[in-house]
XYZ file of C-alpha atoms in Angstrom:
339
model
C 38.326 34.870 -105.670
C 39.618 38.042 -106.742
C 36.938 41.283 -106.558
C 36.666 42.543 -110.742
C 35.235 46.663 -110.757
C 32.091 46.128 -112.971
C 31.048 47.743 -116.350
C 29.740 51.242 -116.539
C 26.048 50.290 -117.830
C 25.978 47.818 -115.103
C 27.764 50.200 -112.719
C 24.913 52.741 -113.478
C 21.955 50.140 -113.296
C 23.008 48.873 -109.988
C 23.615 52.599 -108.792
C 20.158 53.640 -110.573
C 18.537 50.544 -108.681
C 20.009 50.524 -105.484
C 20.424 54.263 -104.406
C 24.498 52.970 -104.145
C 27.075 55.431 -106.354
C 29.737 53.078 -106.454
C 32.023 51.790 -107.282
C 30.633 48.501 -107.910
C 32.563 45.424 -107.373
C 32.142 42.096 -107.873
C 33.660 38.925 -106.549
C 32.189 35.354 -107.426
C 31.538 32.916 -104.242
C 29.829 29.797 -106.100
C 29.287 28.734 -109.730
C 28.918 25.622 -111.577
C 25.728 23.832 -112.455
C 23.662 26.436 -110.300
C 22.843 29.518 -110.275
C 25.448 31.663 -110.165
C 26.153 33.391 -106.756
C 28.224 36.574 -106.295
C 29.094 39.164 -103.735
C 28.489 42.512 -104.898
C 30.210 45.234 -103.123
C 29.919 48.991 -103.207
C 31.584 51.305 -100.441
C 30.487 49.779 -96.641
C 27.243 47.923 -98.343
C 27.357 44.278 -99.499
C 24.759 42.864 -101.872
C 24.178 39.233 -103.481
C 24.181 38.934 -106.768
C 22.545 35.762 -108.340
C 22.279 34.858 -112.443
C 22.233 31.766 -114.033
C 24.909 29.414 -115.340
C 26.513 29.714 -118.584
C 25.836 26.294 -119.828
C 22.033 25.996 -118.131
C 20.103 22.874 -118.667
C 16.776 24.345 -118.363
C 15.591 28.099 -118.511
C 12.848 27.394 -116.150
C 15.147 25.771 -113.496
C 17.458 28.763 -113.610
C 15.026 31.713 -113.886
C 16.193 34.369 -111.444
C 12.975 36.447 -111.968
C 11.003 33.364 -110.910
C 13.624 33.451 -107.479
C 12.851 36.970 -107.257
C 9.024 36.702 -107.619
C 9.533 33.899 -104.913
C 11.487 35.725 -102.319
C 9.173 38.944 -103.119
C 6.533 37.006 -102.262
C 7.955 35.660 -98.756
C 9.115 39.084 -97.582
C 6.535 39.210 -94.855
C 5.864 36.023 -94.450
C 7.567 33.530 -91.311
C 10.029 31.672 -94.116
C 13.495 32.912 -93.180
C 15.065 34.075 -96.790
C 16.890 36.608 -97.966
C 15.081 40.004 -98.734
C 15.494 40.875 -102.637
C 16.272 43.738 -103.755
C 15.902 44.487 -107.803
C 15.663 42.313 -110.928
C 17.535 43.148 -114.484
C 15.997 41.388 -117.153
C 17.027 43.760 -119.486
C 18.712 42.107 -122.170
C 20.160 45.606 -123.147
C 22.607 45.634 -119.831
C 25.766 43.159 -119.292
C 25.583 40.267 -117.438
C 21.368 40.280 -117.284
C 19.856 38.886 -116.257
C 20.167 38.365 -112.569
C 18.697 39.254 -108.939
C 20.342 41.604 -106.395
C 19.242 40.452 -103.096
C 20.433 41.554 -99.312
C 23.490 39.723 -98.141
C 22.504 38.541 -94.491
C 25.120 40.092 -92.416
C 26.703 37.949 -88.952
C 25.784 34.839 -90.933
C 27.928 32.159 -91.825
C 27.141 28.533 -94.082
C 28.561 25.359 -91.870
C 29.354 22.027 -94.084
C 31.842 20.298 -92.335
C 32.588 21.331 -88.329
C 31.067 23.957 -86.074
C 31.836 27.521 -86.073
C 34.072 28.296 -82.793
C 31.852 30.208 -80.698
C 29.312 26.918 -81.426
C 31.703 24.795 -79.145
C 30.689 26.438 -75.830
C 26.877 25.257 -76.312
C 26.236 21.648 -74.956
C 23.758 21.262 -77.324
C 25.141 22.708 -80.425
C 24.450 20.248 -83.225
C 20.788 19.461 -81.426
C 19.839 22.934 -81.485
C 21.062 23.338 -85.104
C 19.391 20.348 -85.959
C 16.521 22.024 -84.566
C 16.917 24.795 -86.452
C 17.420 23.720 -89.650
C 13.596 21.461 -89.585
C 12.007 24.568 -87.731
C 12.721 26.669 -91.122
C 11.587 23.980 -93.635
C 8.593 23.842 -91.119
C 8.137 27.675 -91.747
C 8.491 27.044 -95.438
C 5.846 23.851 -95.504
C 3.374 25.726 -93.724
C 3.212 29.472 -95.438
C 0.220 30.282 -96.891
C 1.364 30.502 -100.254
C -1.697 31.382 -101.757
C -2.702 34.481 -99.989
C 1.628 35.230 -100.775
C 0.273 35.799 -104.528
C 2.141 32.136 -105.302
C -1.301 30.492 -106.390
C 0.399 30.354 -109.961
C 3.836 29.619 -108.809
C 3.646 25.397 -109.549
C 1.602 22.437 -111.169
C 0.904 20.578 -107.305
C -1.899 18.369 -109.140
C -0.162 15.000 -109.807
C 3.044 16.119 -108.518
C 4.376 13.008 -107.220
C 2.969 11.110 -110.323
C 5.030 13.742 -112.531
C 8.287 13.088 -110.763
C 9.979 10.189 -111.872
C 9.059 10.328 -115.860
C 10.544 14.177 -115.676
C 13.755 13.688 -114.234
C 14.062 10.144 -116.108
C 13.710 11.993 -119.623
C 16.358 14.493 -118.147
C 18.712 11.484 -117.919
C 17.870 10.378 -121.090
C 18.285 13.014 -122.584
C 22.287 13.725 -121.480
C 23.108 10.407 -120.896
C 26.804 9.949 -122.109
C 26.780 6.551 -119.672
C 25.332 3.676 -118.249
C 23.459 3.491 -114.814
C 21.444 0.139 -114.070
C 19.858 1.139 -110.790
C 18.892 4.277 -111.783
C 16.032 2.620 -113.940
C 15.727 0.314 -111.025
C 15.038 2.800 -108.933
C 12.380 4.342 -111.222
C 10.533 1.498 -111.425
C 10.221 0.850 -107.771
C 9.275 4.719 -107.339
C 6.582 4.197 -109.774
C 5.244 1.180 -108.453
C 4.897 2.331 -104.733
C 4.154 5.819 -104.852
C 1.891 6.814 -102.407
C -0.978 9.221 -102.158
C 0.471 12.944 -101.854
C -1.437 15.159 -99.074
C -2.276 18.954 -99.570
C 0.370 20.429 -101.485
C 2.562 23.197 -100.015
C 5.730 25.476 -101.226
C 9.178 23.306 -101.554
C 12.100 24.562 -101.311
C 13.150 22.094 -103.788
C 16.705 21.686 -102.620
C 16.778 21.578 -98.861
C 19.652 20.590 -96.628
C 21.849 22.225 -93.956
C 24.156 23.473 -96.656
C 21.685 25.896 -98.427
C 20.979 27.705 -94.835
C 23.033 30.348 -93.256
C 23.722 30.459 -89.247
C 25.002 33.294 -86.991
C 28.453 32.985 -86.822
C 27.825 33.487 -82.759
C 25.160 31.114 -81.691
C 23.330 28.118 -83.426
C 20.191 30.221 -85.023
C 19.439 30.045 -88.485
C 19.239 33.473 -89.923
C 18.529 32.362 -93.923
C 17.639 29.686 -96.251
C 18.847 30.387 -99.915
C 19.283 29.175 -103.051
C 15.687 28.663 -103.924
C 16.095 28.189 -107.741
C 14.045 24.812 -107.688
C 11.308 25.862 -105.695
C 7.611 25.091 -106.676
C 4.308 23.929 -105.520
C 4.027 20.085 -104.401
C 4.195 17.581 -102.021
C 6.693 19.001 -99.428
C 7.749 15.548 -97.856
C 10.123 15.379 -100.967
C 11.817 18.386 -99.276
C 11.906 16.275 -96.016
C 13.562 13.288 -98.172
C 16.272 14.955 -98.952
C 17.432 16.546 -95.675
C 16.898 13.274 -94.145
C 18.888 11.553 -96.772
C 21.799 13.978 -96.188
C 21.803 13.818 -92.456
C 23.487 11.185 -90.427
C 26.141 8.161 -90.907
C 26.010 6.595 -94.658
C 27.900 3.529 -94.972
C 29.050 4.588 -98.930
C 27.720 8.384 -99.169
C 27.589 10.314 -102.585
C 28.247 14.006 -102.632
C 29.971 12.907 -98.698
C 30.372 17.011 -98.175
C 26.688 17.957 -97.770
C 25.829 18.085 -93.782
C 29.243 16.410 -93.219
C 28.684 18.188 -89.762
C 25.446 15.736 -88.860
C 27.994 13.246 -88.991
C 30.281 14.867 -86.079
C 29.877 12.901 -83.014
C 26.586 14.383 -80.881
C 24.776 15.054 -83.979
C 21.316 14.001 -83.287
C 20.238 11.244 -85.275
C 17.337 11.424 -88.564
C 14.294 10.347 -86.084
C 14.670 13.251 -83.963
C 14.776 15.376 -87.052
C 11.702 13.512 -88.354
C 9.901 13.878 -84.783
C 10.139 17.377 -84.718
C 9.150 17.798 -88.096
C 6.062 15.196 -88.088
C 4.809 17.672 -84.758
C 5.317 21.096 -86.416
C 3.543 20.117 -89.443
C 1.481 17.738 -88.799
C 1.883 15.465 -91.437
C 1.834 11.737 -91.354
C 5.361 10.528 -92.245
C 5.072 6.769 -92.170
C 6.298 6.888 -95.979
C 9.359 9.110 -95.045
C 11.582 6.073 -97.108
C 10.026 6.992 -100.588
C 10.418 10.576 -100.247
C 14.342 9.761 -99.252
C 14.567 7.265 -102.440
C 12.640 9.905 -104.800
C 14.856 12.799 -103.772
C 18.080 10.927 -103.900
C 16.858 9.618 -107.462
C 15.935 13.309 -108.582
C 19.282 14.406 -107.273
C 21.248 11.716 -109.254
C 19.400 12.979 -112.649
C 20.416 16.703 -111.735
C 23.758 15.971 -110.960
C 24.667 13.280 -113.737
C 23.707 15.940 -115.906
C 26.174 18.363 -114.610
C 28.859 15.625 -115.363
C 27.739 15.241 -118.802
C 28.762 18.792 -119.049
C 31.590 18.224 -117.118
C 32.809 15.355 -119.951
C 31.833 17.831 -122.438
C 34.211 20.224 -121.257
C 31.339 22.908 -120.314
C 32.047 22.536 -116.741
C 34.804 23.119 -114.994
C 34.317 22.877 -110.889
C 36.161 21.143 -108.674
C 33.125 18.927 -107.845
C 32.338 18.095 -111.274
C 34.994 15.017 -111.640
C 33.673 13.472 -108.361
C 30.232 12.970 -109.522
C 31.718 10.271 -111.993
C 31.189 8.000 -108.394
C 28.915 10.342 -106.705
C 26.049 9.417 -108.777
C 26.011 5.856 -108.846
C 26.845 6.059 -104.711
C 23.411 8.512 -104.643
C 21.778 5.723 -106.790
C 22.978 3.073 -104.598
C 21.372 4.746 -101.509
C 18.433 5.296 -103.382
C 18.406 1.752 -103.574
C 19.009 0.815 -100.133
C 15.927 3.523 -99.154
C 14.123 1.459 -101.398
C 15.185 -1.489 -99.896
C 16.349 -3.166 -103.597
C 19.386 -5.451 -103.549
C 22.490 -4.985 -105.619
């Protein structure tokens, strides 16, 4: 997308802020339902620029001071994410309020096939593979306490909270039918199991929200932490799994389309290494894949209520009208319900 020279009070903000003189410019890279995500560019230095969507369901979910307060708080810890770099919450300048963060430089995002200078490691997609469960290892296992996060969630009853929160979201936007999806709730709330000690969550965790060097496969950055809270971190897990591997009828088919590129090592490696950095027991792996499938469904169906309500306009938006019932559906088949 074209780069657009920015407005003199936000020119002088980001100047006053940053050190930069300008000129400021900026150039959008990913919208929608999410938090906003820009490039910001001034002379040879590149900054990310993150604010909230126009048409946000929830304040809360799209708070870029809580990001910032998050990725503050990781700076020196072993979580790879981006550094930030200043907050405007001043209602008084344009466009606040958002986050200026660093923009990792060498790094590239990988959806669908490996970046060309991947193809000359044997071991590419195992190594990235490797990668990608090393840094939601990092994440489960910070100390988020002593990081000043003690604050930062609810983790008593987490799981228990789960299901009636995202149901009511549904509810609330609902412009359609979905059978399973109340299905699905009611098998989630009948077999929920007991959580173990609660740790940070990235909240929305998959191959897709990491960034790689564009020479070898290492991990440099996991972003888009908008969702992130205290809890029970296997949901995390869920989700990644549920993404990662052959799906006979997938939803949302882009995300980790490259786990599905022949040599891709398959979910119980994944699982393996992350049961023996953590340290977790796993055995119920299948309701945190259901649960975060089923969260994702409610997220995302309410995106394409805004969508039919002409507040949306992305070109992913028209495909959730079968992306959420095939994420229901697999929810389902975690679950192991019929039809």
């Amino acid at each position: 997308m074209t780069a657009t020279a920015l407005d003199r009070p936000v020119a002088d903000w980001l100047t006053g802020h940053t050190g930069r003189p300008g000129p400021w410019e900026l150039r959008r890279l990913t919208g929608g339902n999410s938090n906003e995500t820009c490039l910001l560019t001034c002379a040879d230095t590149e900054y990310v620029l993150r604010r909230p969507p126009r048409h946000a369901l929830s304040a809360s979910a799209h708070s870029v001071a809580r990001e910032h307060r998050l990725l503050a708080a990781l700076e020196h810890t072993a979580v790879a994410a981006p550094r930030p770099v200043a907050l405007c919450d001043d209602a008084g300048v344009p466009m606040a309020p958002f986050l200026v963060m660093e923009h990792v430089p060498g790094a590239v995002s990988i959806t669908s096939e490996l970046p060309e200078a991947y193809r000359g490691h044997p071991d590419a997609l195992t190594r990235l593979a490797d990668e990608v469960v090393d840094a939601l290892a990092a994440i489960h296992l910070a100390d988020w306490r002593a990081a000043g996060l003690g604050d930062f969630g609810r983790p008593a009853n987490f799981l228990e909270r789960q299901v009636p929160r995202w149901y009511r979201q549904w509810e609330g936007i609902a412009r359609r039918p979905l059978p399973m999806l109340p299905r699905v709730a009611r098998w989630l709330e009948e077999n929920r199991p007991d959580e173990g000690p609660p740790a940070l969550l990235h909240g929305d965790f998959h191959l897709d929200n990491c960034l790689f060097s564009v020479d070898e496969p290492r991990l440099l950055a996991v972003i888009d932490w908008e969702l992130a809270t205290i809890g029970d971190p296997l949901l995390d897990l869920g989700l990644l799994l549920a993404f990662w591997g052959e799906r006979p009828r997938p939803g949302m088919p882009a995300i980790q389309a490259v786990s599905r590129v022949p040599g891709a090592p398959a979910r119980e490696h994944l699982l393996a290494r992350y049961r023996d950095a953590v340290g977790r027991p796993v055995e119920n792996i299948g309701y945190y894949v259901c649960l975060a499938l089923f969260k994702l469904a409610a997220i995302v169906e309410a995106a394409y209520s805004q969508y039919l309500a002409g507040e949306l306009d992305t070109p992913y938006a028209a495909a959730l009208e079968h992306d959420v019932p095939a994420l229901l559906d697999e929810a389902a088949a975690a679950a192991g319900l019929g039809a």
